[in-house]
CSV table of C-alpha atoms in Angstrom, one decimal:
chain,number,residue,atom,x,y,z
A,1,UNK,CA,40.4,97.6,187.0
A,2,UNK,CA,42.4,94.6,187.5
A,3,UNK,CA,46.2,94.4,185.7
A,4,UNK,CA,48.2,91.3,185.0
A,5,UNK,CA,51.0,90.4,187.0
A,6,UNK,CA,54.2,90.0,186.4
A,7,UNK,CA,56.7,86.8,187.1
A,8,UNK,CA,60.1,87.1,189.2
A,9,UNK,CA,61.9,83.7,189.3
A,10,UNK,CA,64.5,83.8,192.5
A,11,UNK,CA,67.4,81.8,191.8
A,12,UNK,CA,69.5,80.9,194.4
A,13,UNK,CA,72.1,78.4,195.8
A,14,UNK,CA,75.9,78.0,195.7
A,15,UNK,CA,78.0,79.2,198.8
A,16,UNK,CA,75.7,79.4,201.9
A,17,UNK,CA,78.1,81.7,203.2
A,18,UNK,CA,77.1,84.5,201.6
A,19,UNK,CA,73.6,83.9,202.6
A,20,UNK,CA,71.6,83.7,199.4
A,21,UNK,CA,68.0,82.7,201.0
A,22,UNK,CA,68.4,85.4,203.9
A,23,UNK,CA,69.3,88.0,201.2
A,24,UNK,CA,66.5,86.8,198.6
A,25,UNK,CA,63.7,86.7,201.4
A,26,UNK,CA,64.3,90.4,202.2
A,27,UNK,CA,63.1,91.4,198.9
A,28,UNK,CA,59.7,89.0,198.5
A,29,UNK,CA,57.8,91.3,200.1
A,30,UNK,CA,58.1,94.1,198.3
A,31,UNK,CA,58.1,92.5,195.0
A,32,UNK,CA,55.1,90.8,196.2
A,33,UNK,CA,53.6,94.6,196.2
A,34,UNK,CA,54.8,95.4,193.1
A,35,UNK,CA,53.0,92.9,191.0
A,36,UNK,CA,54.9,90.1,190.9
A,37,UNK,CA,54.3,86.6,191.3
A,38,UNK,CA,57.2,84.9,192.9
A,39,UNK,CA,58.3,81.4,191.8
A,40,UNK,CA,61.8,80.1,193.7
A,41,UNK,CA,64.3,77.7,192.5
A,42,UNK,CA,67.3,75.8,194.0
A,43,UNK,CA,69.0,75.0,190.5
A,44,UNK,CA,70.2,76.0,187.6
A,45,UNK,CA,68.4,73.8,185.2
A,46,UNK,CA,65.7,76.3,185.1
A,47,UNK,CA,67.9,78.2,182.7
A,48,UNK,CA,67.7,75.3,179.9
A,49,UNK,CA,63.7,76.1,180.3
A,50,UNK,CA,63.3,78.4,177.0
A,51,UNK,CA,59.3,78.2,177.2
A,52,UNK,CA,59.2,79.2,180.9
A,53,UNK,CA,62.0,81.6,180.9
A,54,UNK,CA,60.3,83.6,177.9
A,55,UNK,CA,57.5,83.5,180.2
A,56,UNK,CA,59.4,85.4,183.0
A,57,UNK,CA,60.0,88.9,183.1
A,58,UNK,CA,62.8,89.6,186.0
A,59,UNK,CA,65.3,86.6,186.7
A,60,UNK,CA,67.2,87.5,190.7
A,61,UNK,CA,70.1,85.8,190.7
A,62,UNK,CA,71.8,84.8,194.3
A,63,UNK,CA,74.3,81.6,193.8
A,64,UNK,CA,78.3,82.7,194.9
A,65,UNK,CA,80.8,80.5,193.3
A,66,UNK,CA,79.6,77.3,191.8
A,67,UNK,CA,79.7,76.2,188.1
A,68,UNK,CA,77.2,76.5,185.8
A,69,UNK,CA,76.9,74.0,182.2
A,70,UNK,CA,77.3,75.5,178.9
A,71,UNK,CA,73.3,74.3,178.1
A,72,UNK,CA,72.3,76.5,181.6
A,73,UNK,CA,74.4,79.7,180.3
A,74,UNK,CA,73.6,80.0,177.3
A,75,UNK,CA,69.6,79.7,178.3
A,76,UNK,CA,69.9,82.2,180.3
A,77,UNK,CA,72.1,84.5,177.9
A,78,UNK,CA,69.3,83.8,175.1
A,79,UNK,CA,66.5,84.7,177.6
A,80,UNK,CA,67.8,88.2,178.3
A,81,UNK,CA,68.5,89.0,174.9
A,82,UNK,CA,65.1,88.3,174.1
A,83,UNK,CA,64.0,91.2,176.8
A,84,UNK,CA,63.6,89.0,180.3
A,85,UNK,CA,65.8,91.3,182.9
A,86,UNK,CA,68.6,90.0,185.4
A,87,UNK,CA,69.4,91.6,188.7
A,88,UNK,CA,71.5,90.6,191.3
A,89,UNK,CA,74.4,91.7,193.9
A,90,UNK,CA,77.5,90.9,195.5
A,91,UNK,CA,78.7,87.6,195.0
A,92,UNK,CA,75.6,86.2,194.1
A,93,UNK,CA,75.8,87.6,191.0
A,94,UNK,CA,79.7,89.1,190.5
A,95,UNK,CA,81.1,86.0,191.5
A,96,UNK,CA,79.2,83.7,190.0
A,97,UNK,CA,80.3,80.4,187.9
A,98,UNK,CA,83.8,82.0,187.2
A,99,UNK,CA,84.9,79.8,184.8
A,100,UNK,CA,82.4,81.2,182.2
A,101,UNK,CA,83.0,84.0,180.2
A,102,UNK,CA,80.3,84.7,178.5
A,103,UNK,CA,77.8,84.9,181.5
A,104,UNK,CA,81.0,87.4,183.0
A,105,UNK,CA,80.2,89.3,179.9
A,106,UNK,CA,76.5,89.3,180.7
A,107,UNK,CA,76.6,90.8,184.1
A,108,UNK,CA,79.3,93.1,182.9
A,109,UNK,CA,81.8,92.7,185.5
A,110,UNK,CA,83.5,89.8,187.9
A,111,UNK,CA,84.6,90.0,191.6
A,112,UNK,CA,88.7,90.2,191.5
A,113,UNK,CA,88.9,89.7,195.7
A,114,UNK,CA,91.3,92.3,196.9
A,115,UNK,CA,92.0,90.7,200.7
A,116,UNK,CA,91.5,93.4,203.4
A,117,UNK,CA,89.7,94.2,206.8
A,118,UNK,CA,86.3,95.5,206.2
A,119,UNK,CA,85.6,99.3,207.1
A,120,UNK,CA,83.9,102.3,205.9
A,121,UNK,CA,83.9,103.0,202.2
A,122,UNK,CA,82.4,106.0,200.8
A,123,UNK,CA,79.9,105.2,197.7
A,124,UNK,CA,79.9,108.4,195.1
A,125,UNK,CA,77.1,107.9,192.7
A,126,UNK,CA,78.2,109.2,189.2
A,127,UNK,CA,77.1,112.6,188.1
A,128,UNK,CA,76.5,112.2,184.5
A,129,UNK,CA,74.0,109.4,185.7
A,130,UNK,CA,71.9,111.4,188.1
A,131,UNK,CA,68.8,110.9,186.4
A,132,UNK,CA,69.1,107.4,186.1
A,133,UNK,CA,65.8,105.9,188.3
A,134,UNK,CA,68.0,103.2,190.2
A,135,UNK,CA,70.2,106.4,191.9
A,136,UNK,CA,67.7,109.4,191.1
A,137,UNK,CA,67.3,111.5,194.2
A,138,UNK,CA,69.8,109.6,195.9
A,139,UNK,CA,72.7,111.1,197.5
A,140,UNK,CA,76.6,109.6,198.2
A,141,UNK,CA,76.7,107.6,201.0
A,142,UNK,CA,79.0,104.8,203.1
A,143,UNK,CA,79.0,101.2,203.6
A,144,UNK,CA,81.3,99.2,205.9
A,145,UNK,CA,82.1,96.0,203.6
A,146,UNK,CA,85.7,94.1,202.4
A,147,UNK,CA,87.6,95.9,199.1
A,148,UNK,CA,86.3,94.1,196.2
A,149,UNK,CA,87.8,95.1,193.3
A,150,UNK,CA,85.6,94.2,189.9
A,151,UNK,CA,87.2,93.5,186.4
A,152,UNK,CA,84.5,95.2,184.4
A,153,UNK,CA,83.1,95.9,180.9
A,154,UNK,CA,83.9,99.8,179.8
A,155,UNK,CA,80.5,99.5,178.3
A,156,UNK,CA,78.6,99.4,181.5
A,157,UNK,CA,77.1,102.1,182.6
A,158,UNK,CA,78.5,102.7,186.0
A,159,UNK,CA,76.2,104.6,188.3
A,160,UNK,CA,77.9,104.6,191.7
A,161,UNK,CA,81.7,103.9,192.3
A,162,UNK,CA,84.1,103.1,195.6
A,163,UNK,CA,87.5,105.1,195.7
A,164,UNK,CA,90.6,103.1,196.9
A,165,UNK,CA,93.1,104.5,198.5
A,166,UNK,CA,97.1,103.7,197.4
A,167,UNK,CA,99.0,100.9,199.2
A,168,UNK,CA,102.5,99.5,198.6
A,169,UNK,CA,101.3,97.3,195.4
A,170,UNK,CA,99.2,100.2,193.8
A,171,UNK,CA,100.3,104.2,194.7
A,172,UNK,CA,97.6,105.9,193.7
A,173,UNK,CA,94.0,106.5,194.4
A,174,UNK,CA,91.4,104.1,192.1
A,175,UNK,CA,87.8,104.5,191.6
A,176,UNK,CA,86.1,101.0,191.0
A,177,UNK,CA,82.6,100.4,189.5
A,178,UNK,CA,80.1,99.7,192.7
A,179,UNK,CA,76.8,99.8,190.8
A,180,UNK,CA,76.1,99.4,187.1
A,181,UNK,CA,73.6,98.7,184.5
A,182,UNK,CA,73.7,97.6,180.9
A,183,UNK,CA,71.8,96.6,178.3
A,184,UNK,CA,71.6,93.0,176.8
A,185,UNK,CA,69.6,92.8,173.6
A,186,UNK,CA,66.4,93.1,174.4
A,187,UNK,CA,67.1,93.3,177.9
A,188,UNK,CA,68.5,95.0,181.4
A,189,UNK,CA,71.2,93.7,183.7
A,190,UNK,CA,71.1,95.6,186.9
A,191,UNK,CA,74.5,94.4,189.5
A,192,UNK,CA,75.6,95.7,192.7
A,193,UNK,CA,78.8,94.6,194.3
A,194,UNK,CA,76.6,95.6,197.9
A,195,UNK,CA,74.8,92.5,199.8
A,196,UNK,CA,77.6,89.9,201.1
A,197,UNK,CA,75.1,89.7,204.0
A,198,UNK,CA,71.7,90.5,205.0
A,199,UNK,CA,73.2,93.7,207.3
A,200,UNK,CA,74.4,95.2,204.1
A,201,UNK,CA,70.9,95.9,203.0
A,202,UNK,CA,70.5,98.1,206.5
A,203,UNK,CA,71.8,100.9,204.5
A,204,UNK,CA,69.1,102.7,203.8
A,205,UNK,CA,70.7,103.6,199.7
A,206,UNK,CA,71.7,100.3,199.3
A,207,UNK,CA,67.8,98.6,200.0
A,208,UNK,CA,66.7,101.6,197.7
A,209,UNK,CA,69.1,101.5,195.1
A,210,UNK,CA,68.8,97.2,195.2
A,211,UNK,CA,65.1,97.8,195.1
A,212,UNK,CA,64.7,100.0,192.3
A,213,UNK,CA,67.4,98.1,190.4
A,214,UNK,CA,65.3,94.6,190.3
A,215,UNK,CA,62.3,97.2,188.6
A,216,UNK,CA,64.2,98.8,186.3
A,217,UNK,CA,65.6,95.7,185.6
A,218,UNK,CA,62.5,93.9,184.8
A,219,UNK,CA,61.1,93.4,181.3
């Protein structure tokens, strides 16, 4: 019995930096084994394409910084209301085209860089969401990345946070969203503030987490 496959459109771009083709490569492979066919694009004027975005079921997002025009947002907003999914991580998809709300709104949370050394942060995956399939099974873990801290949506569902510890501008201890998921419309955002570089996915949890994230994401 032979079953239709599905489309995942990479798009990628913006900082180099942050590595956006490295990242996006690691995960062709296995979405190759999972049914999709991969199409990979360099700009953002895919987004205006209603007829080939309603045609696509997961949208992975890598493109740190860079803007993005009113026509190419709301495209993309209309697209996952109407049940295509988004996934993405790190900057790729937190800190993306800053000066637009409503695609902030979308992913359900923005980068707000607090400046420090990187070192070992321990992940806690939220109880109350312990059946969810993109942390099922999972257990808490650490990371060695910077302190991001994300300015987020309370109606996310957060399934994995990273505790802060109190410094001179802020006494006491914070927990800060890490991994979420929400529902747009029709369809599923899945972020991660994990995958500055290709190292990061190293971590055993973060590749599985990532992983299962762009399925659950997908329409």
């Amino acid at each position: 019995m032979s079953y239709a496959r599905r489309r995942a459109l990479i798009v990628r771009g913006g900082l180099e930096g942050y590595s956006p083709v490295q990242t996006t490569d690691l995960f062709l492979p296995f979405l190759d084994r999972h049914g999709f066919d991969v199409v990979i694009e360099d700009c953002l004027e895919v987004y205006e394409d209603e007829k080939f975005l309603a045609e696509t079921d997961l949208v992975v997002q890598c493109w740190p910084g860079g803007e993005i025009t009113p026509k190419e947002s709301a495209g993309l907003r209309a697209a996952v209301r109407s049940g295509m999914g988004l996934a993405g991580w790190g900057a790729g998809l937190v800190d993306a085209f800053r000066e637009d709300f409503d695609y902030q709104l979308l992913v359900g949370g923005r980068f707000q860089l607090d400046p420090s050394e990187s070192g070992r942060r321990r992940v806690r995956l939220a109880a109350e969401h312990s059946d969810h399939p993109v942390i099922s099974g999972l257990s808490d873990f650490e990371v060695r990345s910077e302190r991001y801290w994300p300015l987020s949506d309370p109606l996310i569902d957060v399934l994995a946070t990273v505790t802060f510890d109190g410094d001179e501008n802020r006494p006491g201890v914070a927990s800060v969203p890490a991994v979420w998921t929400r529902t747009w419309g029709r369809g599923r955002v899945f972020a991660s503030v994990f995958g500055h570089a290709p190292d990061d996915f190293d971590t055993p949890q973060v590749r599985a987490l990532t992983e299962r994230g762009l399925l659950w994401a997908s329409r």
